[in-house]
XYZ file of C-alpha atoms in Angstrom:
580
model
C 0.000 0.000 0.000
C 1.315 3.460 -0.883
C 2.252 5.610 2.088
C 1.177 9.138 1.224
C 3.205 10.533 4.096
C 6.424 8.752 3.132
C 9.610 10.834 2.750
C 9.641 10.175 -1.018
C 6.114 11.497 -1.466
C 6.772 14.479 0.791
C 9.847 15.283 -1.299
C 7.851 15.033 -4.513
C 5.206 17.323 -3.053
C 7.802 19.894 -2.036
C 9.462 19.798 -5.468
C 6.074 20.185 -7.132
C 5.308 23.278 -5.049
C 8.725 24.785 -5.775
C 8.364 24.016 -9.469
C 4.930 25.621 -9.602
C 6.194 28.733 -7.801
C 9.154 28.884 -10.172
C 6.834 28.688 -13.184
C 4.678 31.489 -11.776
C 7.779 33.577 -11.168
C 9.032 32.959 -14.700
C 5.654 33.945 -16.120
C 5.799 37.178 -14.144
C 9.354 37.963 -15.242
C 8.740 37.405 -18.955
C 5.767 39.810 -18.770
C 7.788 42.598 -17.168
C 8.690 45.522 -19.351
C 12.344 44.498 -19.286
C 11.726 40.870 -20.202
C 12.375 41.295 -23.902
C 15.900 40.038 -23.425
C 14.523 36.481 -23.730
C 12.654 34.809 -26.597
C 9.879 33.886 -24.175
C 9.178 37.579 -23.651
C 8.463 38.247 -27.328
C 4.784 37.291 -27.220
C 2.193 35.410 -25.177
C 2.404 32.250 -27.354
C 6.149 31.975 -26.825
C 5.770 32.664 -23.090
C 2.999 30.070 -22.719
C 4.914 27.362 -24.568
C 8.097 28.151 -22.673
C 6.491 27.949 -19.233
C 4.467 24.846 -20.203
C 7.620 23.076 -21.406
C 9.572 23.727 -18.208
C 6.647 22.898 -15.950
C 5.923 19.776 -18.036
C 9.470 18.513 -17.559
C 9.210 18.979 -13.789
C 5.794 17.306 -13.589
C 6.889 14.407 -15.840
C 10.013 13.962 -13.729
C 7.950 13.724 -10.550
C 5.684 11.158 -12.217
C 8.586 9.090 -13.561
C 10.537 9.166 -10.288
C 8.230 6.595 -8.708
C 9.494 3.964 -11.138
C 12.823 5.273 -12.392
C 14.349 7.673 -9.892
C 17.287 8.567 -12.115
C 15.035 9.620 -14.988
C 12.820 11.559 -12.606
C 15.707 13.505 -11.055
C 17.167 14.353 -14.466
C 13.793 15.538 -15.765
C 13.187 17.749 -12.700
C 16.668 19.280 -12.992
C 16.136 19.776 -16.727
C 12.876 21.594 -15.967
C 14.498 23.999 -13.525
C 17.519 24.579 -15.793
C 15.073 25.176 -18.658
C 13.990 28.366 -16.856
C 17.572 29.616 -16.302
C 17.731 31.845 -19.464
C 14.896 33.917 -17.963
C 16.961 34.595 -14.828
C 19.964 35.390 -17.031
C 17.919 37.957 -18.964
C 16.062 39.389 -15.956
C 17.164 43.030 -16.198
C 15.685 43.960 -12.813
C 17.022 40.858 -11.089
C 19.905 40.652 -8.584
C 23.313 40.319 -10.293
C 24.102 37.043 -8.542
C 20.846 35.527 -9.825
C 21.675 36.632 -13.359
C 25.208 35.208 -13.155
C 23.913 31.869 -11.837
C 21.267 31.856 -14.557
C 23.958 32.387 -17.192
C 26.042 29.481 -15.838
C 23.051 27.159 -15.519
C 21.708 27.922 -19.002
C 24.924 26.528 -20.488
C 23.804 23.077 -19.289
C 20.327 23.215 -20.868
C 21.144 21.125 -23.926
C 23.566 18.691 -22.191
C 21.061 17.727 -19.497
C 18.263 17.225 -22.036
C 20.641 15.102 -24.110
C 21.405 13.076 -20.965
C 17.703 12.755 -20.192
C 16.843 11.428 -23.668
C 19.635 8.844 -23.537
C 18.692 7.587 -20.066
C 14.925 7.651 -20.681
C 15.387 5.591 -23.875
C 17.571 3.117 -21.922
C 20.501 3.653 -24.279
C 23.251 4.510 -21.806
C 26.099 2.614 -23.501
C 29.828 3.302 -23.526
C 29.497 5.507 -26.616
C 26.558 7.515 -25.278
C 28.308 7.926 -21.925
C 31.265 9.451 -23.742
C 28.950 11.732 -25.743
C 27.035 12.909 -22.672
C 30.147 13.326 -20.517
C 32.002 15.247 -23.225
C 29.039 17.548 -23.802
C 28.744 18.273 -20.077
C 32.481 18.904 -19.710
C 32.811 21.218 -22.692
C 29.637 23.125 -21.770
C 30.919 23.604 -18.219
C 34.373 24.668 -19.399
C 32.901 27.133 -21.872
C 30.582 28.608 -19.209
C 33.418 29.095 -16.704
C 35.787 30.668 -19.251
C 33.126 33.056 -20.513
C 32.168 34.015 -16.949
C 35.816 34.894 -16.232
C 36.832 36.704 -19.443
C 33.635 38.032 -21.069
C 32.979 41.672 -20.249
C 29.489 42.529 -21.549
C 30.471 46.208 -21.870
C 33.051 45.203 -24.522
C 30.589 43.031 -26.473
C 28.823 45.158 -29.127
C 26.247 42.408 -29.772
C 25.301 41.745 -26.151
C 21.538 41.540 -25.638
C 20.817 39.225 -22.676
C 22.988 39.989 -19.661
C 24.838 43.171 -20.489
C 25.412 44.713 -17.045
C 26.592 41.993 -14.641
C 30.359 41.528 -14.246
C 30.592 39.847 -10.853
C 32.740 36.916 -12.056
C 34.885 38.706 -14.663
C 38.572 38.457 -13.725
C 40.315 39.760 -16.844
C 38.353 40.853 -19.927
C 39.455 39.184 -23.202
C 36.916 39.944 -25.956
C 38.831 37.902 -28.558
C 39.058 34.837 -26.333
C 35.408 35.187 -25.360
C 34.388 35.309 -29.031
C 36.505 32.242 -29.899
C 35.138 30.246 -26.960
C 31.573 31.178 -27.921
C 32.096 30.061 -31.525
C 33.781 26.809 -30.438
C 30.934 26.123 -28.017
C 28.395 26.602 -30.805
C 30.216 24.160 -33.079
C 30.466 21.600 -30.299
C 26.726 21.940 -29.784
C 26.128 21.370 -33.496
C 28.228 18.183 -33.441
C 26.460 16.874 -30.325
C 23.075 17.706 -31.888
C 23.858 15.812 -35.080
C 24.965 12.827 -33.000
C 21.697 12.928 -31.040
C 19.597 13.090 -34.216
C 21.436 10.090 -35.665
C 21.044 8.158 -32.416
C 17.306 8.876 -32.128
C 16.698 7.811 -35.726
C 18.712 4.626 -35.205
C 16.929 3.742 -31.962
C 13.546 4.426 -33.565
C 14.244 1.687 -36.116
C 13.786 -0.857 -33.309
C 10.105 -1.694 -32.992
C 10.067 -2.024 -29.211
C 11.957 1.269 -28.684
C 9.660 3.048 -31.113
C 6.552 1.854 -29.294
C 7.726 2.564 -25.778
C 10.094 5.510 -26.230
C 8.714 7.022 -29.435
C 7.720 10.433 -27.980
C 11.057 10.779 -26.164
C 13.025 9.875 -29.288
C 10.945 12.197 -31.452
C 11.362 14.992 -28.922
C 15.092 14.359 -28.691
C 15.497 14.503 -32.468
C 13.431 17.704 -32.706
C 15.391 19.278 -29.827
C 18.699 18.406 -31.517
C 17.548 19.848 -34.858
C 16.313 23.057 -33.229
C 19.511 23.436 -31.196
C 21.704 22.799 -34.242
C 19.686 25.320 -36.284
C 20.026 27.927 -33.529
C 23.798 27.395 -33.349
C 24.316 27.463 -37.129
C 22.252 30.651 -37.580
C 24.220 32.327 -34.791
C 27.548 31.235 -36.309
C 26.463 32.495 -39.713
C 25.508 35.956 -38.413
C 28.505 36.134 -36.086
C 26.215 36.978 -33.168
C 22.787 36.101 -31.762
C 20.202 38.343 -33.370
C 17.101 38.504 -31.119
C 15.005 39.754 -34.054
C 15.869 36.725 -36.254
C 12.767 34.864 -37.422
C 14.826 31.678 -37.750
C 15.985 31.847 -34.144
C 12.411 32.399 -32.962
C 11.256 29.343 -34.902
C 14.104 27.318 -33.397
C 13.055 28.505 -29.931
C 9.431 27.438 -30.466
C 10.611 24.079 -31.867
C 12.708 23.579 -28.720
C 9.623 24.201 -26.581
C 7.668 21.611 -28.599
C 10.559 19.166 -28.229
C 10.647 19.621 -24.448
C 6.883 19.019 -24.273
C 7.295 15.834 -26.361
C 10.051 14.593 -24.070
C 7.904 15.328 -21.019
C 4.959 13.511 -22.572
C 7.216 10.581 -23.428
C 8.337 10.300 -19.801
C 4.695 9.866 -18.825
C 3.868 7.534 -21.728
C 6.803 5.164 -21.180
C 5.814 3.890 -17.698
C 2.156 3.709 -18.738
C 3.137 1.578 -21.735
C 5.354 -0.577 -19.496
C 2.458 -1.133 -17.094
C 0.243 -2.196 -19.978
C 2.894 -4.690 -21.103
C 3.212 -6.043 -17.565
C -0.547 -6.388 -17.320
C -0.826 -8.223 -20.640
C 2.071 -10.547 -19.845
C 0.536 -11.150 -16.430
C -2.732 -12.048 -18.188
C -0.793 -14.626 -20.195
C 0.489 -16.139 -16.955
C -2.972 -16.049 -15.368
C -4.542 -17.794 -18.353
C -1.830 -20.360 -18.948
C -4.442 -23.114 -19.043
C -5.835 -21.467 -22.190
C -2.428 -21.512 -23.898
C -2.508 -24.723 -25.925
C -0.475 -26.000 -28.806
C 3.225 -26.129 -29.557
C 4.737 -22.638 -29.617
C 1.582 -20.925 -28.351
C 3.391 -19.562 -25.292
C 5.830 -17.680 -27.526
C 2.927 -16.385 -29.610
C 1.176 -15.150 -26.482
C 4.305 -13.324 -25.320
C 4.678 -11.733 -28.757
C 1.146 -10.371 -28.520
C 1.604 -9.233 -24.920
C 4.859 -7.367 -25.569
C 3.891 -6.162 -29.079
C 7.310 -7.356 -30.209
C 7.069 -9.508 -33.359
C 10.783 -10.296 -33.061
C 10.443 -11.971 -29.656
C 11.705 -15.554 -29.698
C 11.887 -18.222 -27.014
C 14.823 -20.629 -27.303
C 14.753 -23.654 -25.017
C 17.891 -25.194 -23.555
C 17.935 -28.992 -23.964
C 20.681 -30.290 -21.638
C 20.293 -33.908 -22.754
C 21.086 -32.907 -26.349
C 23.412 -30.017 -25.498
C 21.659 -27.517 -27.777
C 18.981 -24.824 -28.014
C 15.729 -25.477 -29.858
C 12.432 -23.798 -30.615
C 9.155 -25.083 -29.231
C 8.960 -27.664 -32.027
C 12.307 -29.189 -31.061
C 14.111 -27.770 -34.100
C 17.721 -26.714 -33.408
C 18.393 -22.959 -33.219
C 21.540 -20.901 -32.718
C 22.496 -19.890 -29.210
C 20.778 -16.523 -28.538
C 23.017 -13.589 -27.693
C 22.694 -9.891 -26.931
C 23.750 -7.554 -29.725
C 22.565 -5.640 -32.805
C 19.589 -4.273 -30.905
C 18.602 -7.678 -29.521
C 18.410 -8.368 -25.793
C 18.669 -11.984 -24.615
C 17.127 -12.738 -21.215
C 18.048 -16.019 -19.546
C 15.195 -17.740 -17.730
C 16.237 -19.833 -14.736
C 14.176 -22.201 -12.608
C 15.488 -23.858 -9.456
C 18.975 -22.731 -10.428
C 18.839 -24.391 -13.858
C 18.718 -22.678 -17.229
C 15.511 -23.499 -19.060
C 15.196 -20.909 -21.833
C 16.419 -17.657 -23.329
C 13.942 -14.989 -24.459
C 15.295 -12.764 -27.242
C 13.624 -9.482 -28.101
C 14.437 -6.129 -29.621
C 14.878 -3.170 -27.326
C 14.383 -3.343 -23.582
C 13.587 -6.497 -21.617
C 13.162 -4.907 -18.190
C 9.407 -5.239 -18.127
C 9.565 -8.851 -19.228
C 12.032 -9.631 -16.431
C 9.618 -8.181 -13.912
C 6.833 -10.572 -14.876
C 8.972 -13.702 -15.092
C 7.328 -15.169 -12.038
C 7.098 -18.770 -10.964
C 3.984 -19.509 -13.063
C 5.550 -18.277 -16.295
C 8.800 -20.109 -15.516
C 6.828 -23.298 -14.896
C 5.018 -22.884 -18.231
C 8.323 -22.322 -20.014
C 9.832 -25.378 -18.318
C 6.873 -27.529 -19.373
C 7.178 -26.380 -22.972
C 10.941 -26.975 -22.799
C 10.308 -30.599 -21.803
C 7.858 -30.914 -24.675
C 10.444 -29.434 -27.047
C 13.016 -31.942 -25.783
C 10.656 -34.836 -26.503
C 9.961 -33.481 -29.993
C 13.695 -33.055 -30.635
C 14.370 -36.627 -29.536
C 11.544 -37.866 -31.764
C 13.058 -35.924 -34.637
C 16.445 -37.496 -33.943
C 14.796 -40.924 -33.829
C 13.003 -40.287 -37.111
C 16.243 -39.101 -38.698
C 18.071 -42.183 -37.428
C 15.313 -44.423 -38.835
C 15.620 -42.646 -42.165
C 19.397 -43.094 -42.125
C 19.049 -46.799 -41.304
C 16.547 -47.334 -44.109
C 18.689 -45.321 -46.518
C 21.729 -47.394 -45.551
C 19.726 -50.572 -46.160
C 18.565 -49.287 -49.551
C 22.107 -48.399 -50.497
C 23.260 -51.888 -49.479
C 20.540 -53.472 -51.593
C 21.418 -51.244 -54.559
C 25.043 -52.292 -54.228
C 24.090 -55.968 -53.990
C 21.851 -55.641 -57.036
C 24.743 -54.090 -58.999
C 27.108 -56.831 -57.808
C 24.681 -59.534 -58.903
C 24.130 -57.847 -62.243
C 27.782 -57.144 -62.947
C 29.142 -60.347 -61.380
C 26.974 -63.471 -61.143
C 24.714 -62.598 -64.061
C 27.669 -61.886 -66.341
C 29.294 -65.170 -65.300
C 26.129 -67.083 -66.087
C 25.886 -65.353 -69.445
C 29.464 -66.388 -70.196
C 28.788 -69.975 -69.125
C 25.633 -70.069 -71.245
C 27.602 -68.868 -74.254
C 30.296 -71.514 -73.756
C 27.675 -74.252 -73.407
C 26.012 -73.137 -76.615
C 29.370 -73.254 -78.383
C 29.915 -76.801 -77.038
C 26.401 -77.769 -78.136
C 27.123 -76.528 -81.628
C 30.405 -78.536 -81.683
C 28.646 -81.665 -80.430
C 26.087 -81.393 -83.216
C 28.872 -81.906 -85.788
C 29.840 -85.227 -84.138
C 26.593 -87.039 -83.437
C 26.432 -88.052 -79.777
C 22.865 -88.167 -78.591
C 23.784 -88.533 -74.929
C 26.201 -85.576 -74.937
C 23.734 -83.423 -76.878
C 21.001 -84.185 -74.339
C 23.286 -83.287 -71.453
C 24.283 -79.999 -73.078
C 20.641 -79.136 -73.831
C 19.780 -79.814 -70.175
C 22.737 -77.688 -68.980
C 21.738 -74.788 -71.253
C 18.140 -74.962 -69.965
C 19.297 -74.987 -66.334
C 21.628 -71.984 -66.917
C 18.752 -70.074 -68.520
C 16.496 -70.855 -65.567
C 19.229 -69.859 -63.091
C 19.782 -66.624 -65.007
C 16.047 -65.784 -64.917
C 15.836 -66.558 -61.180
C 18.941 -64.490 -60.465
C 17.565 -61.534 -62.413
C 14.281 -61.814 -60.526
C 16.216 -61.981 -57.243
C 18.257 -58.893 -58.137
C 15.089 -57.009 -59.069
C 13.512 -58.025 -55.764
C 16.527 -56.813 -53.805
C 16.295 -53.374 -55.418
C 14.587 -52.482 -58.705
C 17.250 -51.079 -61.025
C 14.497 -49.437 -63.068
C 13.627 -47.210 -60.088
C 17.160 -45.819 -59.971
C 17.652 -45.528 -63.720
C 14.255 -44.479 -65.084
C 12.483 -43.054 -62.055
C 9.328 -43.672 -60.079
C 6.837 -43.453 -62.959
C 8.292 -46.241 -65.132
C 9.008 -48.378 -62.051
C 5.376 -48.135 -60.877
C 4.176 -48.793 -64.417
C 6.345 -51.927 -64.481
C 4.780 -53.059 -61.198
C 1.309 -52.570 -62.657
C 2.186 -54.497 -65.828
C 3.668 -57.466 -63.955
C 0.916 -57.576 -61.339
C -1.118 -60.773 -61.222
C -4.335 -58.747 -61.051
C -5.427 -55.831 -63.293
C -4.217 -52.438 -62.083
C -5.696 -49.067 -63.049
C -2.783 -46.627 -62.682
C -3.214 -42.850 -62.382
C 0.252 -41.288 -62.134
C 0.454 -37.481 -62.030
C 4.015 -36.630 -60.948
C 6.279 -35.101 -63.585
C 9.594 -34.402 -61.867
C 11.973 -36.784 -60.136
C 11.574 -36.978 -56.367
C 14.173 -37.538 -53.636
C 15.458 -41.117 -53.635
C 14.002 -41.872 -50.189
C 10.559 -40.676 -51.322
C 10.602 -42.666 -54.559
C 11.704 -45.788 -52.713
C 8.993 -45.384 -50.070
C 6.270 -44.931 -52.695
C 7.548 -47.926 -54.689
C 7.635 -50.180 -51.619
C 4.181 -48.978 -50.568
C 2.620 -49.730 -53.973
C 4.466 -53.064 -54.312
C 3.338 -54.224 -50.867
C -0.178 -52.953 -51.565
C -0.454 -54.898 -54.826
C 0.976 -58.009 -53.181
C -1.529 -57.757 -50.310
C -4.389 -57.213 -52.764
C -3.312 -60.264 -54.790
C -2.996 -62.491 -51.729
C -6.436 -61.326 -50.515
C -7.992 -62.498 -53.803
C -8.894 -59.023 -55.002
C -9.767 -59.012 -58.704
C -8.513 -55.480 -59.505
C -6.821 -52.493 -57.857
C -6.683 -48.757 -58.504
C -3.408 -46.948 -57.788
C -3.382 -43.133 -57.771
C -0.206 -41.074 -57.235
C -0.172 -37.268 -57.314
C 1.164 -34.067 -55.731
C -0.633 -31.794 -53.256
C 0.654 -29.069 -50.901
C 4.256 -30.211 -51.073
C 3.377 -33.875 -50.495
C 3.148 -36.982 -52.648
C -0.274 -38.537 -52.103
C -0.588 -42.294 -52.755
C -3.908 -44.165 -52.813
C -4.164 -47.946 -53.303
C -7.803 -49.033 -53.474
C -8.628 -52.718 -54.234
C -12.099 -53.880 -55.266
C -12.694 -55.639 -51.963
C -12.600 -54.485 -48.347
C -10.212 -55.178 -45.494
C -7.306 -56.167 -47.719
C -4.488 -54.384 -45.892
C -3.752 -55.814 -42.461
C 0.017 -56.071 -42.114
C 1.846 -53.160 -43.737
C 4.693 -52.843 -41.236
C 7.463 -52.426 -43.833
C 5.626 -49.658 -45.696
C 4.557 -48.008 -42.429
C 8.165 -47.851 -41.211
C 9.394 -46.385 -44.480
C 6.681 -43.754 -44.690
C 7.069 -42.784 -41.019
C 10.856 -42.624 -41.270
C 10.685 -39.758 -43.756
C 7.951 -37.809 -41.964
C 4.959 -39.154 -43.861
C 1.654 -40.553 -42.666
C -0.074 -43.789 -43.660
C -3.799 -44.278 -43.139
C -5.364 -47.727 -43.627
C -9.091 -48.458 -43.520
C -11.531 -50.931 -44.996
C -11.543 -49.166 -48.377
C -7.784 -49.132 -48.902
C -4.667 -47.237 -47.916
C -3.663 -43.613 -48.260
C -0.219 -42.137 -47.670
C 1.020 -38.540 -47.642
C 4.800 -38.137 -47.884
C 6.618 -34.758 -47.838
C 8.545 -34.176 -51.062
C 11.303 -31.970 -49.598
C 13.492 -33.880 -47.152
């Protein structure tokens, strides 16, 4: 329960009161007759936008401080420093107030740059260097100008032209050089901020959560760069310049955008937490492989979110379907969050942008759901490995049979052909010298060699049909239909060659189907083979029911390559994926 009287809330209340009083004071100063030394004093629109921007930064900082104290403190400081040019240009104000206003106004752009970087959660080594360098150079420039710039010796002075409390030794030339160098440094820092905001906006998650801040930061940088370049071009700051007035109004709009973004960001984060929490609450409704990842994608509005499960038994990462994936890592705008349960790694969630909100909702229920899906993924991966090993075993067997068929064809069959030729030569020689007994023996030997040759060829074809390898599935199936003992109506609608494992599986399926139909006394069979949705579809339908009872060999082959075989009273139907 929130304690309204807690020190943090009392501090926020005090800062809010001070900020409101400061805004009222600024409004009063810019409406004084001597307030025309600031852009805010030019007209009521400029004054209203200026005060609203500063007050908005303070209010947004107080709102953000409850969740991100660092962002809140920076925003509040930025709001107070935003008002410092008014104190610098307050002609009726105390000299010390004007001097402090001049020093503080030098940090207006650096602190807003710092705020944008921190609010967008992009405080990296490079951005730290950029922010630190901008602060250091702005501070150095402010101190040097306070010590050597004598406003009485500056012909273009228009803001604080009477206070010399901190001047030690006037050096108009040095003051002019430092001012010009400071303007160029601001231009460089502004260009860097624009490039960074555009780059960060390319990430979907950053654009959704930090879009207003990034847009405001880019607009602020453009306005600041324009102000500096116009001043450098003229050689001095012309208060009557239309371009400088436009840049001032653009800066006010940018500050309001940044303030609005500081309010939007935690509200968006709370919505994400609520939606992810709803996923956890309704885990019983999350069904199906990969549905948990899909639910998290919807909850976080991050289409690039991926869940990779660690499978210790296999030593690899996989998706929810058990398919191997690369080890997730942080980089290139991707944040990888390790999910642990009972001290063991179970998954890694990769997403673009910031993962802080996701980490906050990774409670025990969500971890349990991830662990359950990890176990399911491990089972699927092991099944895939088993299926692959079955396919490799069957492929190895097919290769062995192909090799044996070639050996029989090139070895034993050729030897029998040679023997048959020699016997025929001997038979011809015996015919010239009549010997009925020898002629009869040679005729018997020739007949036996011919029978052995036919049986050997049939055996070789049974081991592995050479026609399947040489001519393809279509001619091989047509040969099966022609040699079948029962009439076969063949409908073959596959033009291209298929992977060897697929052609072999279809051939074995049809051969076993025709054999089963013949043994079951069917009088005819219809065989249909075609393509549909990346699969080969095979139908073997005999003219009598309940023919197919034992199709273990075909079932193993079809299952080994990821296909399905359905057998019913009417016949059998197989669907085999074409791409293996």
